[in-house]
Short mmCIF file of C-alpha atoms and ligand atoms in Angstrom, two decimals:
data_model
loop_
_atom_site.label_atom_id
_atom_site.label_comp_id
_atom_site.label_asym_id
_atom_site.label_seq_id
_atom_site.Cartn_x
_atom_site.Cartn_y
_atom_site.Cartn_z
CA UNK A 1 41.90 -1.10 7.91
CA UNK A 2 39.91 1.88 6.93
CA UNK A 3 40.50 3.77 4.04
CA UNK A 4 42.73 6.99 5.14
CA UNK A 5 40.53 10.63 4.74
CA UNK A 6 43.54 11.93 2.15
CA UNK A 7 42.44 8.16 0.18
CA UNK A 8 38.89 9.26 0.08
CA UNK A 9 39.33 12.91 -0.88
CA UNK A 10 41.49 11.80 -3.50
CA UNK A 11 39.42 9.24 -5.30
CA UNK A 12 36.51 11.85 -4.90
CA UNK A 13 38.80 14.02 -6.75
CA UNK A 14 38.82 11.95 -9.77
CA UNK A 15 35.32 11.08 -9.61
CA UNK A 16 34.57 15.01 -9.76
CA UNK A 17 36.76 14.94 -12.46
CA UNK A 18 34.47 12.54 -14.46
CA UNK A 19 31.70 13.98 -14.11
CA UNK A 20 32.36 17.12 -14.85
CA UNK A 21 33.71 15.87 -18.42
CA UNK A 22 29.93 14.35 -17.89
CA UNK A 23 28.79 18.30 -17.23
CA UNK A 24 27.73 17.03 -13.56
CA UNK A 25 28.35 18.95 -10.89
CA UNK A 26 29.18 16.96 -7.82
CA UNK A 27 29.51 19.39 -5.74
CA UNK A 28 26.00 20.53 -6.40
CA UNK A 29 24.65 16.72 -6.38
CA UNK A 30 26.21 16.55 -2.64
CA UNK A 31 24.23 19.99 -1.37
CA UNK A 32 21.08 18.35 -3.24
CA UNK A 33 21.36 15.10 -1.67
CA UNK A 34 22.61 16.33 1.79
CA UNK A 35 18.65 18.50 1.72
CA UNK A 36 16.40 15.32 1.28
CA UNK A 37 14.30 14.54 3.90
CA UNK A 38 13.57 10.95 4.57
CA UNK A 39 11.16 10.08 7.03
CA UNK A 40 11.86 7.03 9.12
CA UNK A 41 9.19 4.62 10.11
CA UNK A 42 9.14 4.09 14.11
CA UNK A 43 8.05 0.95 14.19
CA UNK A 44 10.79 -1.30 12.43
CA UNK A 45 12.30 -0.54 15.99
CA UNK A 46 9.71 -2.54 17.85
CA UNK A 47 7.92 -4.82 14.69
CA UNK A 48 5.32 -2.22 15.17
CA UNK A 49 4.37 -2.88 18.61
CA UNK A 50 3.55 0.24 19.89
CA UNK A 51 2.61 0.97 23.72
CA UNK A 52 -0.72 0.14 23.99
CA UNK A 53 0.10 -2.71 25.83
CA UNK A 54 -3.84 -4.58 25.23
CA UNK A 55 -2.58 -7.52 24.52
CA UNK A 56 -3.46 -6.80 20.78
CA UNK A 57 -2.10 -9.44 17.92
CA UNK A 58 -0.99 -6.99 15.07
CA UNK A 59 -3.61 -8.00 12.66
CA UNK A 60 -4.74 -6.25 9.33
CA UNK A 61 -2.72 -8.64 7.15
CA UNK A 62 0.31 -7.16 9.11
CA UNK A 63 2.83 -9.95 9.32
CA UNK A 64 6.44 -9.27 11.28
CA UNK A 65 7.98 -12.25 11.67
CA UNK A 66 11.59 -13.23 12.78
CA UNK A 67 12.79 -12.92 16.71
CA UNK A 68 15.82 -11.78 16.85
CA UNK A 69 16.54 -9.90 20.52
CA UNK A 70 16.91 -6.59 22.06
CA UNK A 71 14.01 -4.88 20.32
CA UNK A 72 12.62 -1.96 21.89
CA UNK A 73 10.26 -2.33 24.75
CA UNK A 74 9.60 1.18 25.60
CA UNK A 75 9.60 4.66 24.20
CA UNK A 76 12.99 5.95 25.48
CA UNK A 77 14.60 2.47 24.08
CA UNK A 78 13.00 3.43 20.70
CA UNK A 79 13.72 6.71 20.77
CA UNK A 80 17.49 5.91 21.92
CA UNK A 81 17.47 3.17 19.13
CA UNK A 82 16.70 5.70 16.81
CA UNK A 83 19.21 8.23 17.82
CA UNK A 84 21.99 6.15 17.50
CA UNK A 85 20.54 5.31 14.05
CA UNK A 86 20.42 8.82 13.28
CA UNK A 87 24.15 8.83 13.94
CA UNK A 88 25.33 6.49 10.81
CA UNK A 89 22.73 8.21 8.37
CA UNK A 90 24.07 11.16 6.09
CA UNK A 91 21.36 13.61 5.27
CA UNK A 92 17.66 14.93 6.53
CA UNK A 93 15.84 12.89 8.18
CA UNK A 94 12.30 12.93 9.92
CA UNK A 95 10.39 10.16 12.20
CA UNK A 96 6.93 8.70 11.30
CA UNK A 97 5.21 7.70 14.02
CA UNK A 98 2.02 5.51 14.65
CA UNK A 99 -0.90 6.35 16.79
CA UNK A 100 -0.27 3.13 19.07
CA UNK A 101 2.80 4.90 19.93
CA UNK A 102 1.07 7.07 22.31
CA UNK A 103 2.43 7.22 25.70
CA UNK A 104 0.10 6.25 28.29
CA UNK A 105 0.54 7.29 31.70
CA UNK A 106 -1.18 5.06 33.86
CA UNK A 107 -5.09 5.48 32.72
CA UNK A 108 -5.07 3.67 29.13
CA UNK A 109 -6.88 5.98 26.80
CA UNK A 110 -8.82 4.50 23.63
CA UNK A 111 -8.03 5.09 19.89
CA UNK A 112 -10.93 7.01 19.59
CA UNK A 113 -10.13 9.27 22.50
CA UNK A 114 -6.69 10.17 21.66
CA UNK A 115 -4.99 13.29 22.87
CA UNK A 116 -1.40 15.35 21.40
CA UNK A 117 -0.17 15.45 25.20
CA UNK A 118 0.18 12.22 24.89
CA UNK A 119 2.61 12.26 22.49
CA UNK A 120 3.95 15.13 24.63
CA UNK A 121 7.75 12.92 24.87
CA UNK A 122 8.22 12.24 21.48
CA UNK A 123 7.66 15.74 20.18
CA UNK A 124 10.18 16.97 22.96
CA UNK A 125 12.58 14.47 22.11
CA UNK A 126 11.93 15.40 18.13
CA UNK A 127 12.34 19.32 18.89
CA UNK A 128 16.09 18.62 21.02
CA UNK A 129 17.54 16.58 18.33
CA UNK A 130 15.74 19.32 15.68
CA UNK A 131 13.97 16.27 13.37
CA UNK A 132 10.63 16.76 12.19
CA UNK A 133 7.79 14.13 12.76
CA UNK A 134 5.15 12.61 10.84
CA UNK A 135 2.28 10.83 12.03
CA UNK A 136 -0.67 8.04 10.91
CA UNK A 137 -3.96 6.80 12.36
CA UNK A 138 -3.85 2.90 13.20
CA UNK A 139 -6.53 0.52 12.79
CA UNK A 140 -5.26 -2.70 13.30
CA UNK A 141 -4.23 -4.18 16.29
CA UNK A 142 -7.51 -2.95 17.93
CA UNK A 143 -10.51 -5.06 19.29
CA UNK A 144 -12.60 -2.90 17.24
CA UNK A 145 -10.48 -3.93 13.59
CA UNK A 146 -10.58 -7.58 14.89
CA UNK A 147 -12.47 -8.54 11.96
CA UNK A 148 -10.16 -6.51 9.36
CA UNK A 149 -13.15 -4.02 8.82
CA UNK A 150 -12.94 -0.57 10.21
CA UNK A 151 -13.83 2.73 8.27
CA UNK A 152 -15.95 0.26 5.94
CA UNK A 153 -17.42 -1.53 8.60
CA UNK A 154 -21.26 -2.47 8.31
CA UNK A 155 -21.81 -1.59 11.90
CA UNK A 156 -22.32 2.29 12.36
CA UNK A 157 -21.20 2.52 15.70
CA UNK A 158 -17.80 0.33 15.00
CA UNK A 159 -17.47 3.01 11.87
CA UNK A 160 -18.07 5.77 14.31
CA UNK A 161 -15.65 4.97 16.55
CA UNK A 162 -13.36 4.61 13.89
CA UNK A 163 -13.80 8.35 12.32
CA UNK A 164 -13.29 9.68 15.69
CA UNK A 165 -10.25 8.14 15.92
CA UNK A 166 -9.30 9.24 12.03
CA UNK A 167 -10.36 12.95 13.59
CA UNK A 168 -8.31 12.94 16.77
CA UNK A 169 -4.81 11.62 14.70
CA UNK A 170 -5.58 14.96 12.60
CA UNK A 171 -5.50 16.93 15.38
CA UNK A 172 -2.87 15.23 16.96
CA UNK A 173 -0.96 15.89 13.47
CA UNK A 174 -1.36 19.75 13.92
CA UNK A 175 0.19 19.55 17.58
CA UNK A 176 2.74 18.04 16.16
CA UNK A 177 3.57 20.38 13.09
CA UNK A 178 2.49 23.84 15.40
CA UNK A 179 5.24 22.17 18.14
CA UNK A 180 8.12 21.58 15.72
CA UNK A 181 7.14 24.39 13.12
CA UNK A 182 7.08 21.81 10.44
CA UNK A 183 4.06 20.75 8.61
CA UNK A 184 3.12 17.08 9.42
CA UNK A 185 1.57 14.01 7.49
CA UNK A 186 -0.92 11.94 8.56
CA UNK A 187 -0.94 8.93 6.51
CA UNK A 188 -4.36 7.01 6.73
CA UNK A 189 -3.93 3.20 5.51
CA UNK A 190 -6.84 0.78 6.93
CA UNK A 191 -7.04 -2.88 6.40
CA UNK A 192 -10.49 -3.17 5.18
CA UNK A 193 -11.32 -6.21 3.01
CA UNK A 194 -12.11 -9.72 2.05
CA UNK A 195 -10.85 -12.97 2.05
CA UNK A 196 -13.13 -14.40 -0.60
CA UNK A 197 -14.96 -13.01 -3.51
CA UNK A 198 -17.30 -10.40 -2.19
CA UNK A 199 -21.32 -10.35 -3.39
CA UNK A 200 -21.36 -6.41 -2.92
CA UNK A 201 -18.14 -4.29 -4.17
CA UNK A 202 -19.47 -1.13 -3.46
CA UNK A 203 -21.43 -0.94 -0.40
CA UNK A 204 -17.90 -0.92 1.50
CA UNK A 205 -16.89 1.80 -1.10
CA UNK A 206 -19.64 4.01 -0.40
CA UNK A 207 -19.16 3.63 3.63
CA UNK A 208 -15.61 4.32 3.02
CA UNK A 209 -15.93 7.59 0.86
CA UNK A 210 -18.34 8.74 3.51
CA UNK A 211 -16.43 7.77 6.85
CA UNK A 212 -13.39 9.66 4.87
CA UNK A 213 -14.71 12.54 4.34
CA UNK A 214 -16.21 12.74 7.69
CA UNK A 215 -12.43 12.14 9.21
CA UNK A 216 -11.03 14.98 6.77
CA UNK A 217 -14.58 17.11 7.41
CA UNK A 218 -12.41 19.78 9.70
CA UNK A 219 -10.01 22.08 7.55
CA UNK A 220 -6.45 21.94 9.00
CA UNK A 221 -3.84 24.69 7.83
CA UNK A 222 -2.12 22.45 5.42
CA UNK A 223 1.28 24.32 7.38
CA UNK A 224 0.63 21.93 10.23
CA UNK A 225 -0.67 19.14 9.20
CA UNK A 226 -1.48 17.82 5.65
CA UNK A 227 -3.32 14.33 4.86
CA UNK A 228 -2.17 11.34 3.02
CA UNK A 229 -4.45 8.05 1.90
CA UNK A 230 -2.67 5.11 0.87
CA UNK A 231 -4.10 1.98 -1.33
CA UNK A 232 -3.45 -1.43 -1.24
CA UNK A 233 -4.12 -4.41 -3.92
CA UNK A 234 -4.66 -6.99 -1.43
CA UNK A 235 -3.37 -8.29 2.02
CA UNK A 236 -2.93 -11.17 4.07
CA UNK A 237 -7.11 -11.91 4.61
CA UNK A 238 -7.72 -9.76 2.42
CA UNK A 239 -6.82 -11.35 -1.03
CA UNK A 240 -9.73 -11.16 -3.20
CA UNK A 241 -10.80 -7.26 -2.17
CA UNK A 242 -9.29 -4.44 -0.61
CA UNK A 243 -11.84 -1.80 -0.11
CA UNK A 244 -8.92 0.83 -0.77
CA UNK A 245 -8.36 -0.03 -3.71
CA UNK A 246 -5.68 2.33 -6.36
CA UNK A 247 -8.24 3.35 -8.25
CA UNK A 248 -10.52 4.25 -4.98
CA UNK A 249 -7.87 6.47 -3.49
CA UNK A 250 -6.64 8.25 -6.51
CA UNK A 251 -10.12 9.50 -7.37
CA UNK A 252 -10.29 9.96 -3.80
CA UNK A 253 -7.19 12.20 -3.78
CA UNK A 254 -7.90 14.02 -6.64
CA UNK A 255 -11.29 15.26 -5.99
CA UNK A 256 -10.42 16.11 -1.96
CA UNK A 257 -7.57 17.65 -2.72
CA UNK A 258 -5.53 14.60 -0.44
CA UNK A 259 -2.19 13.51 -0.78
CA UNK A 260 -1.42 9.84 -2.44
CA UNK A 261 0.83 7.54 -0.44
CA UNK A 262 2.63 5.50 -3.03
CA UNK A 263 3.53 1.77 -1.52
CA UNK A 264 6.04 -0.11 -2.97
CA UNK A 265 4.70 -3.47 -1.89
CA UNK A 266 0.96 -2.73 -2.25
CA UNK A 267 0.69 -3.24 -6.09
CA UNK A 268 1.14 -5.93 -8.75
CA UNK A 269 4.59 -7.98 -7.80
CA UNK A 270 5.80 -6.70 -11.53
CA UNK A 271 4.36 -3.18 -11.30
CA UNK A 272 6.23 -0.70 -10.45
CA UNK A 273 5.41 2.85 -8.05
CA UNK A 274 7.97 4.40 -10.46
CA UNK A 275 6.19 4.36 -13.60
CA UNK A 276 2.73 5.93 -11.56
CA UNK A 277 4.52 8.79 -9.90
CA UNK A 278 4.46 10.90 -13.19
CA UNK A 279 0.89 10.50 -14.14
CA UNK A 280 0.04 10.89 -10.14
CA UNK A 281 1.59 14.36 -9.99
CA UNK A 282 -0.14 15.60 -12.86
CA UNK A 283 -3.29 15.42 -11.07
CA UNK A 284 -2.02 16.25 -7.34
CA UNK A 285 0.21 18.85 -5.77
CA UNK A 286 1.81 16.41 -3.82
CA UNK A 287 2.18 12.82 -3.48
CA UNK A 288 3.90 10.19 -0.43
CA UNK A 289 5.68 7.18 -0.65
CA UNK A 290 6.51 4.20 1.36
CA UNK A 291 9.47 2.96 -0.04
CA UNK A 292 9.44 -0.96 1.11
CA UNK A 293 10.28 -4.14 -0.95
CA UNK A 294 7.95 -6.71 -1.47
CA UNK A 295 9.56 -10.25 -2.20
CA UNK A 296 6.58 -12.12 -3.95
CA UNK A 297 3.56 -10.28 -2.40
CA UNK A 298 3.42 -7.33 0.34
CA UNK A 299 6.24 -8.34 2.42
CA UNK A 300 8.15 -5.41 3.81
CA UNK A 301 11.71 -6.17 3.28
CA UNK A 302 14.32 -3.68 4.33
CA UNK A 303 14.96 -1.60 1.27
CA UNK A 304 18.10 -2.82 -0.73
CA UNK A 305 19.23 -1.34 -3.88
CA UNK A 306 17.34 -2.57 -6.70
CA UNK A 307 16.21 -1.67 -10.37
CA UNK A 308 12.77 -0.66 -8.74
CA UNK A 309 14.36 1.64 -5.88
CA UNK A 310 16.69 3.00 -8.68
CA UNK A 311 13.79 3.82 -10.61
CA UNK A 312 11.51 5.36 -8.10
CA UNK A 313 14.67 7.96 -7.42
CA UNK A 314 14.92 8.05 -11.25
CA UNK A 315 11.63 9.84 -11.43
CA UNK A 316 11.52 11.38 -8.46
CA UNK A 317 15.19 13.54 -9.43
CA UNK A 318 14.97 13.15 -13.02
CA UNK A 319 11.27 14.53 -13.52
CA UNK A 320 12.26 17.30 -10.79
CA UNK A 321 9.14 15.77 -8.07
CA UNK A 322 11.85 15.78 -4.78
CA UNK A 323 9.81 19.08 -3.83
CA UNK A 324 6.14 17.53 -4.14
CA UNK A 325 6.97 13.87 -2.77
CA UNK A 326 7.15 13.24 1.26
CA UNK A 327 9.40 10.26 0.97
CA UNK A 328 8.87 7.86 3.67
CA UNK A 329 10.26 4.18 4.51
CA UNK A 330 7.65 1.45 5.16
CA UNK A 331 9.37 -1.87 6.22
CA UNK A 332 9.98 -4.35 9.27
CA UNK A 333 12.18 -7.07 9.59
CA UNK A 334 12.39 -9.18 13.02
CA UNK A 335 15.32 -11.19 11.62
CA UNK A 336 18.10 -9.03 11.70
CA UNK A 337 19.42 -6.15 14.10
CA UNK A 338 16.41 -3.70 13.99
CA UNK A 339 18.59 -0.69 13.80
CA UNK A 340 20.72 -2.02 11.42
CA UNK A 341 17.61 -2.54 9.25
CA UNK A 342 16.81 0.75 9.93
CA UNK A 343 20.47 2.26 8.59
CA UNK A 344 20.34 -0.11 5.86
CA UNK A 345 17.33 1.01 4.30
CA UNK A 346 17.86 4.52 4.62
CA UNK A 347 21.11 4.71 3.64
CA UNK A 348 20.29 2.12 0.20
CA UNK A 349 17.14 4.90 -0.57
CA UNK A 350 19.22 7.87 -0.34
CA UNK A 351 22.18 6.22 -2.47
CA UNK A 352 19.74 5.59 -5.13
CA UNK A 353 19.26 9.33 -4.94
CA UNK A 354 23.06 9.85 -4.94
CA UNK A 355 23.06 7.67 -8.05
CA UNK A 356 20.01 9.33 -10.24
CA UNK A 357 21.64 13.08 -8.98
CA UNK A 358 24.73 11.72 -10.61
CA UNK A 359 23.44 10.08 -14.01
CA UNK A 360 24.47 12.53 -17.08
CA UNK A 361 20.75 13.04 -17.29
CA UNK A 362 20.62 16.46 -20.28
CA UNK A 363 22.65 13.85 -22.49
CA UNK A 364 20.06 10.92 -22.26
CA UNK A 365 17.24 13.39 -22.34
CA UNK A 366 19.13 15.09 -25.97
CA UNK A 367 19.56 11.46 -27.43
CA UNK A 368 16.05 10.82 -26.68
CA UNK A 369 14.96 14.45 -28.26
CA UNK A 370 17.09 13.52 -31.43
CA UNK A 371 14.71 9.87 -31.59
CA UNK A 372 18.73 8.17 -31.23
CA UNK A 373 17.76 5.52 -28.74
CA UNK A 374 21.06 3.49 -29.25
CA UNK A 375 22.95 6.47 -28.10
CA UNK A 376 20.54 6.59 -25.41
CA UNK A 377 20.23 3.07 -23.73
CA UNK A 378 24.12 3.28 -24.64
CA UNK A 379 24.44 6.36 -22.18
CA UNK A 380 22.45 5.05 -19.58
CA UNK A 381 24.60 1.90 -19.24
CA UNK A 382 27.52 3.51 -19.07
CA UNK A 383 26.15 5.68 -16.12
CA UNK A 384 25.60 2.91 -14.16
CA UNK A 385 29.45 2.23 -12.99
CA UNK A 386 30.72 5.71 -13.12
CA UNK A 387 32.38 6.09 -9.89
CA UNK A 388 29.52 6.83 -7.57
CA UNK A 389 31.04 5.07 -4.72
CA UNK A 390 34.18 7.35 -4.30
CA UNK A 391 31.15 10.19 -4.02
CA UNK A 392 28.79 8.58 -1.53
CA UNK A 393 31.76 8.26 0.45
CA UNK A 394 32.80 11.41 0.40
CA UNK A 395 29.35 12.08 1.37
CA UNK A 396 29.55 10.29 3.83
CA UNK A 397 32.49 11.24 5.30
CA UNK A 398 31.34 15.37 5.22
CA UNK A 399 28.14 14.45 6.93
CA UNK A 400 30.48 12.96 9.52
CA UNK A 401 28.67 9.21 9.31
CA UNK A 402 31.10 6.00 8.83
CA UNK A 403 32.26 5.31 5.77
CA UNK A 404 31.30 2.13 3.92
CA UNK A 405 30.93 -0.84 5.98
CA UNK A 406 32.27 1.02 9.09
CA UNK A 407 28.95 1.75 10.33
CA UNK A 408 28.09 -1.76 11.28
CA UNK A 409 30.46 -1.79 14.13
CA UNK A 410 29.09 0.80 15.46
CA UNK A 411 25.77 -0.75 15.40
CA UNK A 412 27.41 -3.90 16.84
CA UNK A 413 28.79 -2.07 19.60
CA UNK A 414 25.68 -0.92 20.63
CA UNK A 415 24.24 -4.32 20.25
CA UNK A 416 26.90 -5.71 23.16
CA UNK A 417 26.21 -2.53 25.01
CA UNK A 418 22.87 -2.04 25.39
CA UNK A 419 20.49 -4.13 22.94
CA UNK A 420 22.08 -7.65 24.70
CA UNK A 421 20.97 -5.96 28.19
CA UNK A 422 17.39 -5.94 27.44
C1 RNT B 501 0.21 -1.61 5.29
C2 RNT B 501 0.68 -0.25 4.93
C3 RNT B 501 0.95 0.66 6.09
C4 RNT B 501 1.67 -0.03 7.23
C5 RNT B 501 2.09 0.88 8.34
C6 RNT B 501 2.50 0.14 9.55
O1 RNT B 501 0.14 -2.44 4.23
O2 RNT B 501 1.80 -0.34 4.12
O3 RNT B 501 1.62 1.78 5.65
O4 RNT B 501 2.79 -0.71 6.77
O5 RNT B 501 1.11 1.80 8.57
ZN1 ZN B 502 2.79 1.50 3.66
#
C-alpha cells in the first residue's frame, strides 16, 4: 500500500527538523532542486536510431545492445514515450536531440544538406509542453563515417562534406533556441580514430583543428545557440587513438571560447569527471556534461547512484557551478523498458543533487578551514544517512510525480497499453 500524503508530510517534518539543527534549509534545497534543468537524451528511446531510415549500422564505436520490445519506431512514439516520461520526473527538464532525428517527408535529405523545418515537429511539440531543446551534429551511422573518420578524414571532399554538415546543425541550433526563446547546445562528438598504433598523431589533429574552426567559422548569438565539443579516450575501433583527445578539446575550448562536454564514460575507468570540473571552469565560462556510467570501458549504463554521480553533484552544488554547467544524460540500454531507463536515470542524477543540496556543507568546509580533518571526514559520513529520503519524497510528491517505487506501474501500464502494441 502506498504511504498516506499526512505519512509523508510528517516524516518530511522531522527531516526539516534535522536539518535545520544542521543549519540547512530544506525548504530552500527543494526550490533549488525543483530549478535544475536536465536535459534528456532522445535517443535511449529508440537505441539511437533516428529516422534516417538508410539502412545505416550505428557505427563510431557506438554499441546498443539488448532487444527488449516496443521501442520507438517513429517520432510521435518517441515523442509520446517521452511525455509520459516527463510525467514521473520531478523538476526541469529539456530534450537533446540528434541530427538523425530529422523528420523526412518523403525526399530524404543528406547530413550535409540539413534544414530547421525539418525539425519543424519536434520544436512544436517542445514549445506545447514548454521544454527547451538541445541539439548535436551526428557522424556516425553515415556512409560517409563508414570508416570511423570524419572531420579528420584524409580525403578533403569526405571532410568537406562533413563541415557542412557541422555548419547546418549550428544553424539548425539557432532555429531551435529563436523558436523556443531558449538558448540551445549543439554538442559536437565525432568518432575519429584508430584501431592500432598510429605512425602520424598529428596530421589528424591538424585536419581536425581546421575542419572545427571552419564548422564554428559563423558567429551565432550565443542567446540561441551556443557550442559544445566533447573528448573521448578511446572507443570501440578506436582503442589506441582518438583524434579528440582531452587534452585536444580543452585547448580547443579554451582558446575558441567553446563549451567542454564532460563524459562520464569517455575517460580512464578510475578517473573521475568530478575531480576535472573545477580546474575546467577556471578556464571556461561554461562547461556540459553527459552524465552516463561506464562499467569497465565506455559503456553507457543508465545512471544509478554511485560515489562518482554523488561526486559530480558534489562539485557541481558544492563549488556553486549549477549556473555554468548544461547538465545532460548520455546513456542507452536495449535491455530494459526504454522509458523506464529513461526515469531511472534522471530521477538517480537529480537525487544526487537532492543529496549534495542537503549535505551540512559550511560545517565540512569550517573543519577543513581549521586543518581538523577527523572532524571533517567524521561530518561527511554522518551526512550520508541523514534522512534524505523522507525529502525526495516530499519532493516528489509537490512536483506531483509518484512517490518511490510507484512510478514503475505507471510505466508498466503504459508498457501493456501501448509499448506491447507496437
Ligand atoms: C559517444 C558520445 C556521444 C554519444 C551521443 C549519441 O561516445 O558519448 O555523446 O553518446 O552523441
Ligand atoms: Zn557523450
Amino acid at each position: 500500500m502506498a504511504t498516506s500524503i499526512k505519512d509523508l508530510e510528517r516524516a518530511y517534518s522531522l527531516a526539516r527538523e534535522r536539518y535545520a539543527q544542521l543549519e540547512v534549509d530544506t525548504g530552500h534545497v527543494l526550490e533549488q532542486l525543483a530549478a535544475v534543468p536536465v536535459s534528456v537524451h532522445c535517443w535511449q528511446g529508440d537505441d539511437v536510431g533516428g529516422f534516417e531510415n538508410a539502412g545505416q549500422e550505428l557505427g563510431g564505436g557506438l554499441a546498443v545492445t539488448g532487444n527488449y520490445p516496443g521501442k520507438a519506431r517513429t517520432p510521435q512514439e518517441l515523442r509520446a514515450d517521452f511525455e509520459k516520461a516527463l510525467t514521473l520526473l520531478p523538476g526541469r527538464h529539456r530534450f537533446n536531440l540528434h541530427a538523425c532525428y530529422a523528420e523526412m517527408t518523403g525526399r530524404r535529405v543528406d547530413r550535409n544538406a540539413l534544414t530547421p523545418d525539418l525539425f519543424k515537429n519536434w520544436i512544436a511539440w517542445a514549445k506545447s509542453l514548454n521544454i527547451a531543446l538541445d541539439f548535436n551534429q551526428t557522424y556516425f551511422a553515415h556512409p560517409k563515417a563508414a570508416d570511423g573518420l570524419t572531420l579528420a578524414h584524409p580525403d578533403k571532399g569526405i571532410r568537406q562534406f562533413w563541415i557542412e554538415h557541422g555548419i547546418r546543425c549550428r544553424e539548425i541550433g539557432a532555429a531551435i533556441g529563436k523558436a523556443l526563446g531558449q538558448s540551445c547546445l549543439t554538442n559536437l562528438w565525432i568518432p575519429d580514430g584508430m584501431k592500432d598504433t598510429p605512425a602520424d598523431r598529428t596530421a589528424p589533429r591538424e585536419r581536425l583543428v581546421e575542419a572545427l574552426d571552419a564548422v564554428f567559422a559563423k558567429r551565432i548569438d550565443p542567446r540561441l545557440n551556443v557550442d559544445s565539443v566533447e573528448p573521448k579516450l578511446f572507443g570501440i575501433g578506436s582503442e589506441s587513438y582518438v583524434v579528440g583527445s582531452h587534452e585536444f578539446y580543452l585547448g580547443y575550448a579554451v582558446s575558441r571560447k567553446k563549451l567542454l562536454t564532460l563524459d562520464a564514460g569517455h575517460f580512464h575507468p578510475t578517473e573521475s569527471i568530478a575531480d576535472k570540473i573545477s580546474s575546467v571552469l577556471l578556464y571556461l565560462p561554461q562547461i556540459a556534461l553527459h552524465v552516463s556510467r561506464g562499467v569497465r570501458w565506455d559503456s553507457d549504463h543508465v545512471v544509478t547512484l554511485t560515489d562518482e554521480l554523488q561526486a559530480i553533484a558534489q562539485e557541481l552544488v558544492w563549488g556553486d557551478y549549477l549556473g555554468r554547467t548544461r547538465i545532460g544524460l548520455d546513456y542507452f540500454d536495449a535491455t530494459i523498458n526504454r522509458v523506464a531507463a529513461w526515469v531511472i536515470g534522471a530521477r538517480n542524477l537529480r537525487r544526487a543533487l537532492l543529496l549534495a543540496m542537503l549535505t551540512p556543507i559550511a560545517a565540512l568546509r569550517a573543519a577543513e578551514a581549521e586543518g581538523d580533518f577527523t572532524r571533517r571526514l567524521a561530518l561527511m559520513e554522518e551526512a550520508k544517512i541523514l534522512p534524505a529520503g523522507a525529502v525526495w519524497d516530499y519532493f516528489c510528491l509537490k512536483q506531483n510525480v509518484p512517490v518511490g517505487e510507484a512510478w514503475l506501474a505507471e510505466v508498466k501500464r503504459y508498457e501493456d497499453e501501448v509499448l506491447s502494441l507496437r
